[in-house]
C-alpha cells in the first residue's frame, strides 16, 4: 500500500472525498513549486499531481500548455523535477503523482524511469497519452516498485472497456468529465454524475473526476458521486495572476483552501 | 506475418498512444475502414473519384534525357504531380472523406505544413459539401500564404496555430485538441502514414494505388521489375504509397530520402530516421527528433512538407528490418535536384520531391552498370515558386 492507497483508505474511514491539486513543476520556477507544494498540503490538498512539462502536451488546453512552456523556458527537466520531489519528501508525506506524457518515460527507458521516480518518493503515474493496451511493461515495473498507474475513463469509453481500465488502474481511476482538453470551464455536463454511477457499479476502486473543474459549486456536485476531485487549470490561473508577487504562495493557497473546503 | 498486427504495431513501432476520449473513435474507424475495404460499392466509389476527379491512373514516364545525364540509371517518373491539386495527397483525402461520410461525420479537420494536405482536404470537403477546418502553424501560414488563400477559396476555415513552435507538429497538436473536443461529429483527415492505429494503415492503403499502378506499368514497359524505388520521406505517405505494392518483391531495393536541412551535423534538419531516437508523438511510436530529456525538437527543412520531427511508424519498421534504406539530402542540394529535373525533363518538382533528384546523381555514381529506378514524383513545384525565386 503506497501513500495514495493509504490516503484513500483513511478518507473512506472518515467518509471524506479527496482533493487532488495539479500544478506544473517549474512554473514559474522550481523553488516556488516546492514552496507551493508544501503550502498546498496545509490547504486541504490530499494528493498532489505534479505536471512534468512537455513540449507537445496534446491533452492540455491553453492554461497548462502555457504553464509547460514557462516551465521549459525556465530550464525544467525531468531530473530537476525529481530533485524537487526529493526536497518535498524531506518534510512531507503527502502522496505525489507525476502527470506527464509518455515520450519522456520512453526516452529514459520504462524500467529505469520507474526505479528513478520510486527512489525519489513518487507514488503514482498519470500519463494521458498512454492507454492500458500500450502500458503492459510500465504496469509491470510500476507494480514491482509499488507505484500506482492511474488510467483514464472518458465520456466516450464503452462499458466493456471500463472493466479493462478499472482492472489496470491502481491508486485511483481518473474520470474525464467532458470531451475536451484540460482547462477551467463554467459548466460540466450533467450526464457525468450518471456515468460515474455506472462506473461505480463495475469497480470498487476510487474514481476521481477532473477536467474543467474550477468552482466550489462544481466540487459540491461532484462529491456526491466521485471519490475525489482534481483541479488544475483553475489553480494555475491563480499562479499566473500572482506571478512575480512576493505573496504568490499564500494567495494561491488561500484560493485552493476555498475549493478544498467545498468537500467539508 | 502481416503488418500492422491487430493492435496496429509494425514490429516495435506504431500502436495507439492517445487520450482515452479518442480510443472508442479509433476502434469505430478501424471497423468502418475494414468493412469499407471489403465493400465493392466503396471500392467502386473511391476508384470513381480517383479516376474521374483526381485524374488516375497517372503516367509512368520514361525520363530519357535525365537517364542519359545519369548514365547508370534508367529513370521512370510516376507522375503524381499531375493529379488534381498537384500532389499525391488527394488520393488519401478522397479515401478518408468517403470514410467520414460512412461514419456520418459532418465536420472535417486536418493539419497542414506546406499546405498541400490542407488544400487536398479542403478540396475533398468542398467536393462532398462538408464543413472543413484546417490547422496550420502561424509560421507556415506566412511561408505558404498562397496555399492559405487556396484553402479559403475552397471554403475551408484556416486556423493559424500560435502554440509551441508554430509549425506542423503544433498544428497537429491543435487538430488533436479540436478532435478531443468535437469528437462526435468530427473526422480528422490525417495527411501522412502517421498518427495512431488505424491511420498509418488507412493512409498506406489509400496511397498504395501509386505502387500498384507503377508496378503494372513498369512490367508492361520493361517486362521485368525495377531494380530500385525512390521517394522523399517527411511523414512518408508518398514513399509508402510507392513501396507497399513491392514489399514482397525482394529484388526491388527501396530508398527513402529525408531532408537533411542545414546538415545532419547541425540540429536544423528533418531526418529522424538518420538521426532520431525511438519515441512517441501524435499517437504512434517511431523514430523521432528529441532531446536527451525527451522533449520533441523542432524540425527544419527548406521543404515545408518534410518539416516534421517524426516519421510514419512503418518507415521505422522498414529501416530496422532492412527492407528499405534511408538517406538524407541538404536544402542546398535539393535546389540542385530541382534544377536538374527542370532542365533535363521540363518538369519542375515540388521542393519536397526535389530531394530525390538531388540524390539520384549520388546513387548513379555508385553503380557499375545500368539499373532501373522508379521515382515517385509526388508533387509539382508551382506552390514553391515564390520561395525558389528567393533561393536561386
XYZ file of C-alpha atoms in Angstrom:
656
model
C 0.000 0.000 0.000
C 1.587 3.266 -1.075
C 0.719 6.751 0.137
C -2.105 7.140 -2.424
C -3.795 3.912 -1.279
C -3.331 4.837 2.371
C -4.886 8.235 1.748
C -7.977 6.774 0.090
C -8.452 4.199 2.817
C -8.159 6.906 5.511
C -10.590 9.167 3.612
C -13.026 6.300 3.289
C -12.987 5.696 7.029
C -13.530 9.408 7.591
C -16.282 9.413 4.934
C -14.486 12.163 3.065
C -13.597 12.773 -0.569
C -10.119 13.517 -1.901
C -8.998 16.914 -3.082
C -6.336 16.486 -5.757
C -4.421 19.541 -6.951
C -2.393 19.788 -10.147
C 0.475 22.210 -10.640
C 3.132 22.241 -13.344
C 6.597 21.680 -11.882
C 8.897 24.602 -12.606
C 6.160 27.161 -13.234
C 7.234 29.878 -12.569
C 10.331 28.165 -11.110
C 11.177 25.027 -9.147
C 11.762 26.857 -5.863
C 8.228 28.294 -5.996
C 6.813 24.877 -6.888
C 8.470 23.435 -3.776
C 7.024 26.151 -1.543
C 3.626 25.797 -3.197
C 3.567 22.030 -2.771
C 4.224 22.292 0.955
C 1.726 25.132 1.367
C -0.962 23.252 -0.576
C -0.597 20.307 1.779
C -1.655 22.687 4.554
C -4.579 23.937 2.436
C -6.549 20.745 2.282
C -4.831 19.031 -0.638
C -4.872 15.254 -0.150
C -2.864 14.271 -3.243
C -0.595 16.440 -5.363
C -0.272 15.921 -9.092
C 2.984 17.369 -10.322
C 2.975 18.083 -14.036
C 6.252 17.349 -15.810
C 6.414 19.980 -18.566
C 6.461 18.625 -22.137
C 6.983 20.334 -25.478
C 3.823 18.859 -27.037
C 1.098 18.475 -24.398
C -1.736 17.439 -26.712
C -4.285 16.631 -23.997
C -3.904 20.035 -22.394
C -5.741 23.276 -23.019
C -4.158 26.741 -23.251
C -3.630 27.194 -19.478
C -1.462 24.118 -18.923
C 0.208 24.489 -22.341
C 1.366 27.946 -21.305
C 2.471 26.694 -17.881
C 4.515 23.947 -19.572
C 6.156 26.436 -21.901
C 7.040 28.729 -18.988
C 8.491 25.804 -17.034
C 10.552 24.594 -20.010
C 11.769 28.116 -20.689
C 12.884 28.258 -17.037
C 15.064 25.194 -17.688
C 12.926 22.478 -16.073
C 13.948 18.910 -16.900
C 12.827 15.542 -15.552
C 15.926 15.124 -13.307
C 15.239 18.567 -11.830
C 11.597 17.639 -11.169
C 12.789 14.520 -9.365
C 15.185 16.609 -7.258
C 12.179 18.712 -6.364
C 10.272 15.591 -5.299
C 13.179 14.570 -3.057
C 13.163 18.006 -1.430
C 9.412 17.841 -0.812
C 9.864 14.352 0.656
C 12.283 15.656 3.323
C 9.394 17.301 5.140
C 6.203 15.933 3.622
C 4.463 12.610 3.410
C 1.803 13.876 1.020
C 1.047 11.452 -1.854
C 2.670 12.658 -5.074
C 1.794 11.606 -8.607
C 3.583 12.694 -11.770
C 1.374 13.752 -14.650
C 3.408 13.509 -17.823
C 3.443 12.434 -21.452
C 4.687 9.033 -22.481
C 7.599 10.080 -24.681
C 9.679 11.218 -21.725
C 9.101 7.937 -19.897
C 10.083 6.050 -23.036
C 13.162 8.161 -23.580
C 14.558 7.309 -20.122
C 13.565 3.642 -20.526
C 10.500 2.401 -18.659
C 12.298 0.194 -16.159
C 14.960 2.759 -15.320
C 12.359 5.516 -15.183
C 10.121 3.720 -12.692
C 13.052 2.902 -10.423
C 14.233 6.507 -10.598
C 10.871 8.004 -9.658
C 10.160 5.405 -6.971
C 13.540 6.073 -5.336
C 12.677 9.775 -5.138
C 9.347 9.138 -3.435
C 6.844 9.364 -6.297
C 3.671 7.366 -5.607
C 1.833 7.404 -8.910
C 1.996 7.998 -12.654
C -0.714 9.660 -14.723
C 0.056 9.528 -18.445
C -2.744 10.983 -20.597
C -1.451 9.596 -23.911
C -0.889 6.048 -22.662
C -3.903 3.728 -22.709
C -3.568 0.417 -20.799
C -3.087 -1.540 -24.058
C 0.291 0.133 -24.572
C 1.247 0.099 -20.897
C 1.911 -3.587 -20.201
C 5.587 -3.108 -19.320
C 5.094 0.128 -17.419
C 2.391 -1.503 -15.289
C 4.705 -4.422 -14.553
C 7.625 -2.238 -13.437
C 5.378 0.142 -11.516
C 3.826 -2.758 -9.622
C 7.273 -4.018 -8.625
C 8.047 -0.611 -7.094
C 4.595 -0.019 -5.575
C 3.989 2.956 -7.861
C 0.348 3.436 -8.892
C -0.601 3.602 -12.576
C -3.675 5.788 -12.938
C -5.669 5.292 -16.140
C -8.471 7.383 -17.579
C -12.137 6.841 -18.297
C -13.880 9.315 -20.599
C -17.488 10.049 -21.575
C -16.790 8.100 -24.787
C -15.497 4.972 -23.006
C -17.638 1.907 -23.724
C -18.798 -0.238 -20.745
C -16.687 -3.298 -21.656
C -13.619 -1.091 -21.842
C -14.394 0.424 -18.438
C -13.879 -3.010 -16.917
C -10.459 -3.282 -18.528
C -9.406 0.203 -17.394
C -10.606 -0.468 -13.860
C -8.591 -3.676 -13.765
C -5.338 -1.974 -14.790
C -5.758 1.247 -12.859
C -4.175 1.402 -9.413
C -4.347 4.203 -6.848
C -7.474 5.634 -8.419
C -9.280 5.999 -11.747
C -9.197 9.387 -13.442
C -12.626 10.180 -14.848
C -12.556 12.848 -17.563
C -15.660 14.973 -17.038
C -16.077 16.086 -20.636
C -14.887 15.524 -24.189
C -12.100 18.046 -24.473
C -8.761 19.179 -23.175
C -7.843 20.374 -19.686
C -8.930 23.877 -18.684
C -11.308 25.630 -16.300
C -14.955 25.566 -17.509
C -18.110 27.312 -16.367
C -20.210 24.198 -16.837
C -19.617 20.461 -16.522
C -22.007 18.192 -18.472
C -24.768 16.987 -16.165
C -24.573 13.485 -17.639
C -21.296 12.958 -15.792
C -22.936 12.002 -12.493
C -24.903 9.238 -14.201
C -21.781 7.995 -15.942
C -19.770 7.854 -12.746
C -22.565 5.904 -11.078
C -22.319 3.413 -13.956
C -18.572 3.146 -13.479
C -19.042 2.656 -9.747
C -21.075 -0.466 -10.486
C -18.127 -2.153 -12.135
C -15.318 -1.225 -9.744
C -14.588 -0.626 -6.063
C -11.517 1.433 -6.889
C -11.693 5.161 -6.115
C -12.923 7.270 -9.050
C -11.778 10.876 -9.161
C -13.122 13.414 -11.557
C -11.109 16.030 -13.394
C -11.039 18.385 -16.434
C -12.892 21.676 -16.257
C -13.497 21.806 -12.511
C -12.890 25.294 -11.163
C -15.555 26.301 -8.605
C -16.760 25.192 -5.143
C -20.266 24.636 -6.600
C -18.926 22.165 -9.163
C -16.990 20.396 -6.422
C -20.093 20.112 -4.223
C -21.968 18.485 -7.119
C -19.137 16.083 -7.947
C -18.521 14.943 -4.382
C -21.947 13.319 -4.353
C -20.799 10.707 -6.839
C -17.000 10.715 -7.085
C -14.330 9.731 -4.551
C -12.321 12.818 -5.317
C -11.981 15.890 -7.476
C -8.985 17.081 -9.455
C -8.358 20.783 -10.046
C -5.512 22.044 -12.232
C -6.019 24.930 -14.621
C -8.009 26.997 -12.096
C -5.024 26.852 -9.721
C -2.586 27.689 -12.497
C -4.712 30.704 -13.410
C -4.118 31.916 -9.841
C -0.372 31.310 -10.144
C -0.380 33.407 -13.322
C -2.445 36.111 -11.632
C 0.023 36.461 -8.774
C 3.196 35.825 -10.784
C 6.152 37.887 -9.638
C 4.475 38.872 -6.367
C 6.076 38.025 -3.021
C 2.785 36.670 -1.673
C 2.127 34.258 -4.574
C 2.271 31.183 -2.340
C -0.177 32.395 0.355
C -2.537 33.829 -2.285
C -2.685 30.584 -4.271
C -3.009 28.543 -1.068
C -5.918 30.679 0.038
C -7.677 30.048 -3.280
C -7.082 26.307 -3.005
C -8.478 26.403 0.519
C -11.774 27.829 -0.802
C -12.005 24.843 -3.159
C -10.941 22.110 -0.744
C -13.449 23.398 1.841
C -16.232 22.565 -0.586
C -15.571 18.921 0.309
C -16.250 19.501 4.046
C 3.314 -12.073 -40.734
C 1.076 -9.248 -41.858
C 1.814 -5.689 -40.807
C 0.472 -3.965 -38.882
C -0.667 -6.597 -36.350
C -4.129 -6.383 -34.804
C -3.027 -3.720 -32.332
C -1.523 -1.575 -35.051
C 2.115 -2.453 -34.402
C 4.764 -2.704 -37.080
C 7.225 -4.712 -35.016
C 8.053 -2.417 -32.106
C 6.658 0.658 -33.913
C 3.188 2.143 -34.365
C 0.433 1.421 -31.864
C -2.167 3.701 -30.360
C -0.893 6.271 -27.854
C -3.883 8.513 -27.383
C -6.052 10.219 -24.798
C -8.839 7.865 -23.691
C -11.534 10.119 -25.194
C -10.343 9.223 -28.711
C -9.956 5.460 -28.245
C -13.569 4.498 -28.965
C -13.493 6.583 -32.131
C -10.373 4.790 -33.363
C -11.998 1.431 -32.655
C -15.023 2.510 -34.660
C -12.895 3.890 -37.502
C -10.962 0.646 -37.695
C -14.195 -1.294 -38.073
C -15.607 1.072 -40.675
C -12.365 1.021 -42.647
C -12.136 -2.762 -42.690
C -15.725 -3.173 -43.805
C -15.273 -0.462 -46.451
C -12.299 -2.321 -47.930
C -14.493 -5.385 -48.357
C -17.405 -3.432 -49.773
C -17.431 -3.403 -53.614
C -19.605 -0.285 -53.543
C -16.999 1.633 -51.526
C -14.168 0.470 -53.768
C -16.121 1.452 -56.843
C -16.913 4.903 -55.483
C -13.327 5.517 -54.369
C -11.971 4.400 -57.730
C -14.510 6.607 -59.481
C -13.272 9.729 -57.710
C -9.630 8.735 -58.143
C -10.082 8.294 -61.898
C -12.689 10.845 -62.878
C -11.961 13.600 -60.376
C -8.289 13.329 -59.428
C -7.056 12.035 -62.791
C -5.823 8.490 -62.202
C -4.125 6.409 -63.339
C -1.107 8.684 -63.503
C 1.532 8.070 -66.162
C 4.781 6.240 -65.589
C 7.049 8.341 -67.789
C 10.465 7.255 -69.023
C 12.760 10.224 -68.355
C 15.125 9.789 -71.290
C 17.259 12.936 -71.015
C 17.625 12.596 -67.252
C 18.641 8.955 -67.740
C 21.249 9.953 -70.321
C 22.622 12.509 -67.882
C 22.814 9.991 -65.054
C 24.238 7.255 -67.341
C 23.863 4.319 -64.926
C 20.214 4.920 -64.048
C 17.237 4.331 -66.277
C 14.675 6.615 -64.625
C 10.906 6.273 -64.728
C 8.797 9.017 -63.170
C 5.497 8.182 -61.505
C 3.614 11.363 -62.277
C 1.642 12.050 -59.080
C 2.407 15.723 -59.733
C -0.193 15.665 -62.493
C -3.055 14.830 -60.150
C -5.703 17.396 -59.303
C -4.305 19.816 -56.659
C -0.767 18.997 -57.741
C 0.370 16.178 -55.491
C -0.328 12.644 -54.288
C -2.152 13.959 -51.187
C -5.535 13.905 -52.957
C -5.509 10.055 -53.169
C -5.725 9.869 -49.399
C -8.111 12.740 -48.737
C -10.647 11.318 -51.201
C -10.472 7.939 -49.470
C -10.753 9.358 -45.975
C -13.614 11.697 -46.791
C -15.606 8.717 -48.066
C -14.917 7.032 -44.714
C -16.076 10.193 -42.931
C -19.344 10.062 -44.859
C -19.793 6.388 -43.991
C -19.397 7.282 -40.316
C -21.958 10.071 -40.620
C -19.448 12.784 -39.686
C -20.303 16.287 -40.842
C -17.175 18.212 -39.952
C -13.680 17.653 -41.349
C -10.473 18.794 -39.679
C -6.865 18.436 -40.808
C -3.377 19.684 -40.090
C -1.100 21.007 -42.769
C 2.508 22.098 -43.065
C 3.220 23.257 -46.602
C -0.488 23.470 -47.208
C -0.668 20.647 -49.778
C -2.572 18.313 -47.490
C -4.714 21.228 -46.338
C -5.578 22.086 -49.929
C -6.277 18.441 -50.772
C -8.518 18.140 -47.708
C -10.349 21.408 -48.393
C -10.834 20.205 -51.971
C -12.335 16.891 -50.917
C -14.541 18.635 -48.335
C -15.808 21.077 -50.962
C -16.482 18.176 -53.316
C -18.582 16.438 -50.662
C -20.136 19.593 -49.211
C -18.722 19.139 -45.716
C -17.562 21.771 -43.233
C -13.763 21.971 -43.119
C -11.297 23.428 -40.598
C -7.559 23.359 -41.320
C -4.927 23.860 -38.607
C -1.684 25.402 -39.798
C 1.265 26.721 -37.805
C 1.334 30.510 -37.834
C 4.898 30.345 -39.129
C 3.755 28.173 -42.056
C 0.779 30.412 -42.882
C 3.332 33.109 -43.604
C 5.687 30.857 -45.601
C 2.817 29.423 -47.651
C 0.343 32.287 -47.858
C -0.787 31.285 -51.343
C -1.982 27.906 -50.088
C -3.836 29.618 -47.224
C -5.639 31.642 -49.871
C -6.405 28.495 -51.887
C -7.893 26.759 -48.859
C -10.068 29.762 -48.082
C -11.277 29.896 -51.696
C -12.253 26.265 -51.302
C -14.459 27.234 -48.376
C -12.267 25.998 -45.538
C -11.576 27.862 -42.337
C -7.816 28.138 -41.761
C -6.787 28.414 -38.108
C -3.253 29.758 -37.547
C -1.699 27.864 -34.635
C 0.269 30.022 -32.231
C 1.204 27.404 -29.632
C 4.623 25.755 -29.295
C 6.917 26.191 -32.284
C 4.034 27.349 -34.534
C 4.797 24.729 -37.199
C 3.376 21.411 -38.417
C 3.777 19.462 -35.160
C 1.901 22.167 -33.256
C -0.800 22.261 -35.933
C -1.226 18.525 -35.364
C -1.399 19.018 -31.567
C -4.093 21.634 -32.089
C -6.048 19.443 -34.511
C -5.993 16.625 -31.951
C -7.240 19.040 -29.249
C -10.119 20.072 -31.527
C -10.860 16.418 -32.187
C -10.972 15.500 -28.488
C -13.421 18.357 -28.003
C -15.677 17.758 -31.021
C -15.275 14.014 -31.298
C -18.964 13.283 -32.007
C -19.313 14.985 -35.367
C -15.701 15.449 -36.452
C -13.499 13.364 -38.734
C -9.767 14.055 -38.664
C -8.148 13.507 -42.063
C -4.501 12.786 -41.254
C -2.220 13.536 -44.196
C 0.583 11.068 -43.709
C 1.222 7.466 -42.720
C 1.446 8.744 -39.149
C -0.910 9.043 -36.185
C -2.434 6.287 -34.092
C -3.648 2.962 -35.463
C -5.506 2.603 -37.843
C -4.312 5.819 -39.531
C -0.917 4.597 -40.793
C -2.731 1.603 -42.282
C -5.551 3.685 -43.791
C -3.217 6.194 -45.416
C -0.981 3.422 -46.721
C -3.931 1.604 -48.287
C -5.283 4.779 -49.915
C -1.846 5.736 -51.264
C -0.908 2.174 -52.296
C -2.580 2.843 -55.636
C 0.673 4.618 -56.601
C 2.756 1.459 -56.320
C 0.090 -0.858 -57.735
C -0.162 1.226 -60.896
C 3.594 1.738 -61.148
C 4.303 -1.974 -60.795
C 1.843 -2.862 -63.542
C 3.069 -0.060 -65.803
C 6.729 -0.922 -65.323
C 6.124 -4.613 -66.009
C 4.345 -3.653 -69.205
C 7.121 -1.302 -70.337
C 10.163 -3.376 -69.349
C 8.774 -6.878 -68.867
C 10.598 -7.123 -65.528
C 10.610 -5.473 -62.114
C 12.641 -2.313 -61.438
C 15.922 -2.514 -59.519
C 15.097 0.484 -57.345
C 12.234 2.569 -55.980
C 12.876 6.001 -54.534
C 10.749 8.685 -52.874
C 11.098 11.555 -50.418
C 10.094 10.971 -46.798
C 8.611 13.528 -44.430
C 5.856 11.589 -42.715
C 6.319 9.232 -45.639
C 2.961 8.759 -47.371
C 4.123 9.037 -50.986
C 7.056 6.723 -50.261
C 4.875 4.131 -48.554
C 2.333 4.519 -51.346
C 5.008 3.555 -53.873
C 6.781 0.910 -51.750
C 3.862 -1.084 -50.427
C 2.945 -2.981 -53.612
C 6.584 -4.070 -53.974
C 7.056 -5.205 -50.368
C 7.294 -8.870 -51.298
C 9.435 -8.278 -54.417
C 12.675 -8.893 -52.575
C 14.843 -7.997 -55.583
C 13.465 -4.457 -55.632
C 15.553 -2.107 -53.489
C 13.805 0.817 -51.815
C 15.306 4.179 -50.907
C 13.664 6.893 -48.839
C 15.153 10.390 -48.933
C 14.849 12.519 -45.808
C 15.549 16.225 -45.515
C 18.967 16.978 -44.027
C 18.135 20.709 -43.851
C 21.285 22.642 -42.986
C 23.156 19.368 -42.453
C 22.921 16.222 -40.350
C 25.653 17.533 -38.063
C 23.526 20.542 -37.149
C 20.273 20.496 -35.163
C 18.440 22.018 -38.118
C 17.235 19.080 -40.148
C 14.195 16.820 -40.569
C 15.845 13.411 -40.629
C 14.545 11.313 -37.720
C 15.408 8.046 -39.470
C 19.032 9.164 -39.802
C 19.488 10.989 -36.515
C 16.455 10.423 -34.290
C 15.709 8.139 -31.383
C 12.631 5.951 -30.939
C 9.814 7.795 -29.219
C 6.099 8.571 -29.233
C 4.434 11.564 -30.828
C 0.900 12.108 -32.139
C -0.288 8.634 -31.320
C 2.403 6.282 -32.528
C 5.904 5.043 -31.840
C 8.577 5.739 -34.422
C 11.937 7.426 -34.909
C 11.746 10.945 -33.572
C 13.899 14.054 -33.222
C 14.121 14.685 -29.495
C 16.402 15.992 -26.778
C 18.189 13.936 -24.106
C 15.318 14.818 -21.776
C 12.674 13.515 -24.177
C 11.370 16.876 -25.434
C 10.405 16.968 -29.112
C 12.771 19.006 -31.261
C 11.708 21.446 -33.927
C 12.496 20.104 -37.378
C 13.914 22.135 -40.221
C 13.725 21.777 -43.973
C 13.507 24.140 -46.910
C 10.548 21.980 -47.908
C 7.683 22.688 -45.500
C 6.145 19.317 -46.362
C 9.176 17.487 -44.946
C 9.443 19.725 -41.894
C 8.284 17.234 -39.231
C 10.245 15.731 -36.300
C 8.663 12.279 -36.629
C 8.069 9.753 -39.382
C 5.470 7.111 -40.150
C 5.982 4.008 -37.973
C 6.119 1.665 -40.957
C 9.189 3.506 -42.255
C 10.915 2.934 -38.916
C 9.976 -0.700 -39.342
C 11.292 -0.820 -42.940
C 14.538 0.745 -41.763
C 15.017 -1.545 -38.791
C 14.202 -4.680 -40.782
C 16.445 -3.522 -43.635
C 13.646 -3.621 -46.210
C 14.383 -0.025 -47.209
C 17.422 2.206 -46.991
C 17.103 5.833 -45.922
C 19.401 8.648 -46.940
C 19.270 12.406 -46.380
C 19.776 15.413 -48.653
C 20.507 19.001 -47.597
C 18.496 22.096 -48.523
C 21.112 23.412 -50.959
C 21.370 20.027 -52.692
C 17.584 19.897 -53.050
C 17.678 23.121 -55.042
C 20.197 21.499 -57.404
C 17.902 18.486 -57.727
C 15.041 20.786 -58.638
C 17.133 22.383 -61.384
C 18.294 19.003 -62.671
C 14.784 17.742 -63.334
C 13.573 21.103 -64.621
C 16.385 21.396 -67.157
C 16.507 17.797 -68.351
C 12.811 16.971 -68.485
C 10.895 20.229 -68.413
C 9.244 19.269 -65.145
C 9.557 21.483 -62.061
C 9.107 19.282 -58.995
C 7.953 20.373 -55.543
C 10.790 21.182 -53.136
C 9.938 18.017 -51.216
C 10.285 15.817 -54.297
C 13.400 17.733 -55.382
C 15.309 15.960 -52.588
C 15.006 12.733 -54.571
C 16.524 14.255 -57.698
C 19.422 15.546 -55.634
C 20.173 12.007 -54.526
C 19.918 10.338 -57.959
C 23.383 11.506 -59.197
C 24.931 10.168 -55.970
C 23.295 6.815 -56.489
C 24.231 6.787 -60.174
C 27.920 7.276 -59.334
C 27.890 4.193 -57.113
C 26.522 1.902 -59.826
C 28.735 -0.098 -62.191
C 26.121 -0.996 -64.754
C 22.755 0.402 -65.657
C 19.916 -0.130 -63.193
C 16.279 0.841 -63.490
C 14.518 3.047 -60.954
C 11.013 4.336 -60.339
C 10.860 7.800 -58.793
C 7.683 8.892 -57.079
C 7.300 12.389 -58.484
C 5.000 13.248 -55.615
C 4.237 16.896 -56.319
C 4.737 19.788 -58.677
C 6.707 22.912 -57.887
C 4.104 25.589 -58.625
C 3.407 26.139 -54.931
C 7.094 26.840 -54.269
C 7.810 29.415 -56.981
C 7.979 32.408 -54.615
C 10.306 30.569 -52.261
C 12.514 29.166 -55.042
C 12.854 32.612 -56.579
C 14.392 33.803 -53.340
C 16.658 30.769 -53.003
C 18.161 30.724 -56.510
